[in-house]
């Protein structure tokens, strides 16, 4: 069974631009969660999608948004990038919800210049 | 609010030593879930274990064992006879019945020296 895949793996953007990251969950998994990892703040929950609906949301500004498609694939978008958005963005999938085992992808390393 | 504390920022031991990683959590819920993840240098988080708040039985999986004590709000992780391949950052995490995703501790960087 293929694991969680994330594309692209690395991304370099400049301030003010926007970016879209993609995540394909494990086949059969309907829940996709996104996390931001930075050296200062550690791992922080962004949001969770289940059956195309955002079910939970962390404490991030509205510049961070996401969506989920009918095949459970998910995208997250960050608009008006700031230097502080430089981070490793991790996607996790689980069969039903965040209290089940979440399987993480390799992450997308975003650098904002 | 939920919180996870991993007081040990970095631990360095010599191969074959036993090592315990501490995790203390805070939650107001009676139903919650605790997790441990391993993050090797590649960056991908690897799931190790999940425990729910009603199951205080200790768990052993090979060289890994976990001690869950509700009385002290702790969920500690022990590696017996450590190996160089165990070197990684280990995260403890908490979920309150699925709400608001996982709350992670800051992680413990474990270095196993040959």
Tab-separated table of C-alpha atoms in Angstrom:
chain	number	residue	atom	x	y	z
A	1	UNK	CA	0.000	0.000	0.000
A	2	UNK	CA	1.466	3.347	-1.002
A	3	UNK	CA	2.094	5.843	1.765
A	4	UNK	CA	1.155	9.486	1.983
A	5	UNK	CA	2.669	11.500	-0.822
A	6	UNK	CA	3.290	15.221	-0.889
A	7	UNK	CA	4.260	17.436	-3.775
A	8	UNK	CA	6.395	19.307	-4.303
A	9	UNK	CA	9.066	18.257	-1.847
A	10	UNK	CA	10.870	21.579	-1.960
A	11	UNK	CA	9.682	25.038	-2.858
A	12	UNK	CA	11.226	28.481	-2.889
A	13	UNK	CA	8.998	31.534	-3.044
A	14	UNK	CA	9.338	35.234	-2.381
A	15	UNK	CA	7.374	37.380	0.027
A	16	UNK	CA	3.925	38.321	-1.179
A	17	UNK	CA	3.534	35.328	-3.459
A	18	UNK	CA	1.097	32.512	-2.896
A	19	UNK	CA	1.744	28.788	-2.848
A	20	UNK	CA	-0.271	25.575	-3.155
A	21	UNK	CA	0.873	22.304	-1.652
A	22	UNK	CA	-0.632	18.947	-2.476
A	23	UNK	CA	-1.178	15.804	-0.442
A	24	UNK	CA	-2.412	12.373	-1.511
A	25	UNK	CA	-3.481	10.222	1.433
A	26	UNK	CA	-3.162	6.501	1.825
A	27	UNK	CA	-5.753	4.716	-0.267
A	28	UNK	CA	-8.977	4.368	1.704
A	29	UNK	CA	-8.138	7.107	4.185
A	30	UNK	CA	-10.696	9.893	4.285
A	31	UNK	CA	-9.146	12.235	6.816
A	32	UNK	CA	-6.284	14.529	5.893
A	33	UNK	CA	-4.585	16.851	8.360
A	34	UNK	CA	-1.955	19.495	7.795
A	35	UNK	CA	0.784	20.579	10.178
A	36	UNK	CA	3.453	23.252	10.100
A	37	UNK	CA	6.849	22.510	11.614
A	38	UNK	CA	9.301	25.291	12.424
A	39	UNK	CA	12.356	25.336	14.707
A	40	UNK	CA	10.767	27.963	16.936
A	41	UNK	CA	7.162	26.831	17.223
A	42	UNK	CA	7.599	23.124	16.645
A	43	UNK	CA	4.767	21.114	15.139
A	44	UNK	CA	1.487	22.964	14.944
A	45	UNK	CA	-1.874	21.791	13.671
A	46	UNK	CA	-3.262	23.746	10.720
A	47	UNK	CA	-6.508	22.023	9.768
A	48	UNK	CA	-8.192	18.720	9.121
A	49	UNK	CA	-10.444	17.692	6.269
A	50	UNK	CA	-12.816	14.781	6.193
A	51	UNK	CA	-15.080	13.932	3.266
A	52	UNK	CA	-14.331	17.270	1.616
A	53	UNK	CA	-15.292	19.262	4.724
A	54	UNK	CA	-13.004	21.131	7.066
A	55	UNK	CA	-13.651	19.547	10.413
A	56	UNK	CA	-11.059	21.140	12.655
A	57	UNK	CA	-8.880	24.216	12.393
A	58	UNK	CA	-5.827	25.353	14.298
A	59	UNK	CA	-4.876	28.858	15.273
A	60	UNK	CA	-3.515	30.209	12.007
A	61	UNK	CA	-4.442	33.350	10.061
A	62	UNK	CA	-6.867	33.262	7.168
A	63	UNK	CA	-3.975	33.339	4.707
A	64	UNK	CA	-3.772	29.611	5.303
A	65	UNK	CA	-6.553	27.678	3.639
A	66	UNK	CA	-7.170	24.235	2.314
A	67	UNK	CA	-9.561	21.977	0.564
A	68	UNK	CA	-10.191	18.327	-0.032
A	69	UNK	CA	-11.398	16.667	-3.189
A	70	UNK	CA	-13.767	13.782	-3.657
A	71	UNK	CA	-10.847	11.363	-4.011
A	72	UNK	CA	-9.587	12.547	-0.574
A	73	UNK	CA	-6.588	14.330	-2.036
A	74	UNK	CA	-6.009	17.631	-0.308
A	75	UNK	CA	-4.374	20.924	-1.079
A	76	UNK	CA	-3.345	23.725	1.181
A	77	UNK	CA	-2.811	27.270	0.038
A	78	UNK	CA	-0.889	30.086	1.641
A	79	UNK	CA	-1.453	33.537	0.245
A	80	UNK	CA	0.665	36.665	0.679
A	81	UNK	CA	3.648	34.704	1.913
A	82	UNK	CA	5.704	36.034	4.793
A	83	UNK	CA	9.245	35.133	5.809
A	84	UNK	CA	7.841	33.388	8.874
A	85	UNK	CA	5.933	30.951	6.693
A	86	UNK	CA	9.188	29.184	5.894
A	87	UNK	CA	8.658	25.730	7.337
A	88	UNK	CA	8.222	22.051	6.734
A	89	UNK	CA	4.568	21.399	5.928
A	90	UNK	CA	3.467	17.907	6.824
A	91	UNK	CA	0.352	16.159	5.704
A	92	UNK	CA	-1.108	13.208	7.585
A	93	UNK	CA	-3.875	10.822	6.699
A	94	UNK	CA	-5.990	8.560	8.838
A	95	UNK	CA	-8.940	6.323	8.290
A	96	UNK	CA	-11.437	8.461	10.129
A	97	UNK	CA	-10.235	11.149	12.495
A	98	UNK	CA	-7.283	12.688	14.219
A	99	UNK	CA	-7.570	10.437	17.234
A	100	UNK	CA	-6.658	7.471	15.132
A	101	UNK	CA	-3.204	6.656	13.935
A	102	UNK	CA	-2.094	9.398	11.609
A	103	UNK	CA	0.373	8.467	8.917
A	104	UNK	CA	2.572	11.311	7.779
A	105	UNK	CA	4.005	12.156	4.416
A	106	UNK	CA	7.603	13.283	3.814
A	107	UNK	CA	6.610	16.940	3.915
A	108	UNK	CA	7.105	19.953	1.694
A	109	UNK	CA	9.971	22.239	2.639
A	110	UNK	CA	8.888	25.806	1.873
A	111	UNK	CA	11.442	28.594	1.885
A	112	UNK	CA	10.235	32.184	1.634
A	113	UNK	CA	12.847	34.736	0.579
B	1	UNK	CA	-6.205	23.852	26.987
B	2	UNK	CA	-4.197	20.804	26.074
B	3	UNK	CA	-0.441	20.803	26.399
B	4	UNK	CA	2.412	18.347	25.991
B	5	UNK	CA	5.775	18.857	27.654
B	6	UNK	CA	8.938	17.045	26.706
B	7	UNK	CA	11.441	18.528	29.100
B	8	UNK	CA	14.447	16.763	27.595
B	9	UNK	CA	15.573	18.756	24.585
B	10	UNK	CA	18.476	16.470	23.760
B	11	UNK	CA	19.774	13.179	25.119
B	12	UNK	CA	23.033	11.561	24.148
B	13	UNK	CA	23.899	8.000	25.140
B	14	UNK	CA	26.310	5.342	24.056
B	15	UNK	CA	24.990	2.449	22.021
B	16	UNK	CA	23.461	-0.423	24.035
B	17	UNK	CA	22.471	1.845	26.901
B	18	UNK	CA	18.823	2.069	27.900
B	19	UNK	CA	17.218	5.463	27.549
B	20	UNK	CA	13.877	6.907	28.679
B	21	UNK	CA	12.165	9.828	27.017
B	22	UNK	CA	9.761	11.731	29.234
B	23	UNK	CA	6.370	13.095	28.266
B	24	UNK	CA	3.960	14.962	30.510
B	25	UNK	CA	0.572	16.084	29.260
B	26	UNK	CA	-2.255	18.349	30.348
B	27	UNK	CA	-5.874	17.959	29.354
B	28	UNK	CA	-9.294	18.584	30.833
B	29	UNK	CA	-10.934	15.820	28.855
B	30	UNK	CA	-11.499	12.369	30.286
B	31	UNK	CA	-11.260	10.863	26.820
B	32	UNK	CA	-8.022	11.505	25.032
B	33	UNK	CA	-5.343	9.786	23.017
B	34	UNK	CA	-1.589	9.812	23.361
B	35	UNK	CA	0.928	9.141	20.624
B	36	UNK	CA	4.637	8.805	20.057
B	37	UNK	CA	6.257	9.597	16.730
B	38	UNK	CA	9.820	9.303	15.508
B	39	UNK	CA	11.295	11.809	13.072
B	40	UNK	CA	14.553	10.675	11.464
B	41	UNK	CA	16.734	13.163	9.554
B	42	UNK	CA	14.682	12.527	6.416
B	43	UNK	CA	11.869	14.483	8.067
B	44	UNK	CA	8.995	12.036	7.802
B	45	UNK	CA	7.153	11.381	11.043
B	46	UNK	CA	6.914	7.685	11.804
B	47	UNK	CA	4.042	6.486	13.985
B	48	UNK	CA	5.170	4.388	16.961
B	49	UNK	CA	2.211	3.982	19.303
B	50	UNK	CA	-1.269	5.208	20.186
B	51	UNK	CA	-2.865	4.890	23.613
B	52	UNK	CA	-6.324	5.937	24.744
B	53	UNK	CA	-7.015	7.362	28.167
B	54	UNK	CA	-8.850	4.271	29.361
B	55	UNK	CA	-5.993	1.905	28.677
B	56	UNK	CA	-3.211	2.253	31.227
B	57	UNK	CA	-1.551	-1.012	30.372
B	58	UNK	CA	2.098	-0.698	29.581
B	59	UNK	CA	3.127	-1.680	26.110
B	60	UNK	CA	6.227	-3.469	24.910
B	61	UNK	CA	7.228	-3.808	21.299
B	62	UNK	CA	10.641	-5.315	20.824
B	63	UNK	CA	13.185	-2.923	22.320
B	64	UNK	CA	10.527	-0.237	22.793
B	65	UNK	CA	8.275	0.100	25.819
B	66	UNK	CA	5.823	2.704	27.010
B	67	UNK	CA	4.708	3.533	30.518
B	68	UNK	CA	1.367	5.356	30.785
B	69	UNK	CA	0.467	6.740	34.213
B	70	UNK	CA	-2.677	8.842	34.501
B	71	UNK	CA	-1.904	9.681	38.121
B	72	UNK	CA	1.129	11.668	37.012
B	73	UNK	CA	-0.152	12.552	33.507
B	74	UNK	CA	2.882	10.937	31.979
B	75	UNK	CA	3.473	8.732	28.980
B	76	UNK	CA	7.157	7.826	28.968
B	77	UNK	CA	9.006	5.927	26.277
B	78	UNK	CA	11.957	3.628	26.928
B	79	UNK	CA	14.362	2.197	24.391
B	80	UNK	CA	16.274	-0.807	25.660
B	81	UNK	CA	19.731	-1.610	24.307
B	82	UNK	CA	19.749	1.474	22.097
B	83	UNK	CA	21.174	1.344	18.596
B	84	UNK	CA	22.624	4.014	16.332
B	85	UNK	CA	19.564	3.701	14.079
B	86	UNK	CA	17.430	4.922	16.975
B	87	UNK	CA	18.968	8.367	16.595
B	88	UNK	CA	16.133	10.744	15.718
B	89	UNK	CA	13.806	13.337	17.168
B	90	UNK	CA	10.970	11.781	19.128
B	91	UNK	CA	7.653	13.526	19.604
B	92	UNK	CA	4.920	12.864	22.090
B	93	UNK	CA	1.447	14.048	21.055
B	94	UNK	CA	-2.032	14.361	22.491
B	95	UNK	CA	-5.469	14.378	20.902
B	96	UNK	CA	-8.616	15.261	22.785
B	97	UNK	CA	-11.142	12.972	21.168
B	98	UNK	CA	-10.248	14.140	17.699
B	99	UNK	CA	-10.739	17.851	18.225
B	100	UNK	CA	-8.151	20.369	17.024
B	101	UNK	CA	-5.741	17.812	15.676
B	102	UNK	CA	-2.694	16.570	17.486
B	103	UNK	CA	-0.893	18.720	20.022
B	104	UNK	CA	2.788	17.906	19.906
B	105	UNK	CA	5.532	18.366	22.433
B	106	UNK	CA	8.699	20.155	21.353
B	107	UNK	CA	10.449	16.858	20.779
B	108	UNK	CA	13.514	15.154	22.233
B	109	UNK	CA	16.567	14.817	20.040
B	110	UNK	CA	18.061	11.426	20.808
B	111	UNK	CA	21.660	10.810	19.812
B	112	UNK	CA	23.020	7.299	20.035
B	113	UNK	CA	26.786	7.246	19.817
B	114	UNK	CA	28.576	4.126	18.572
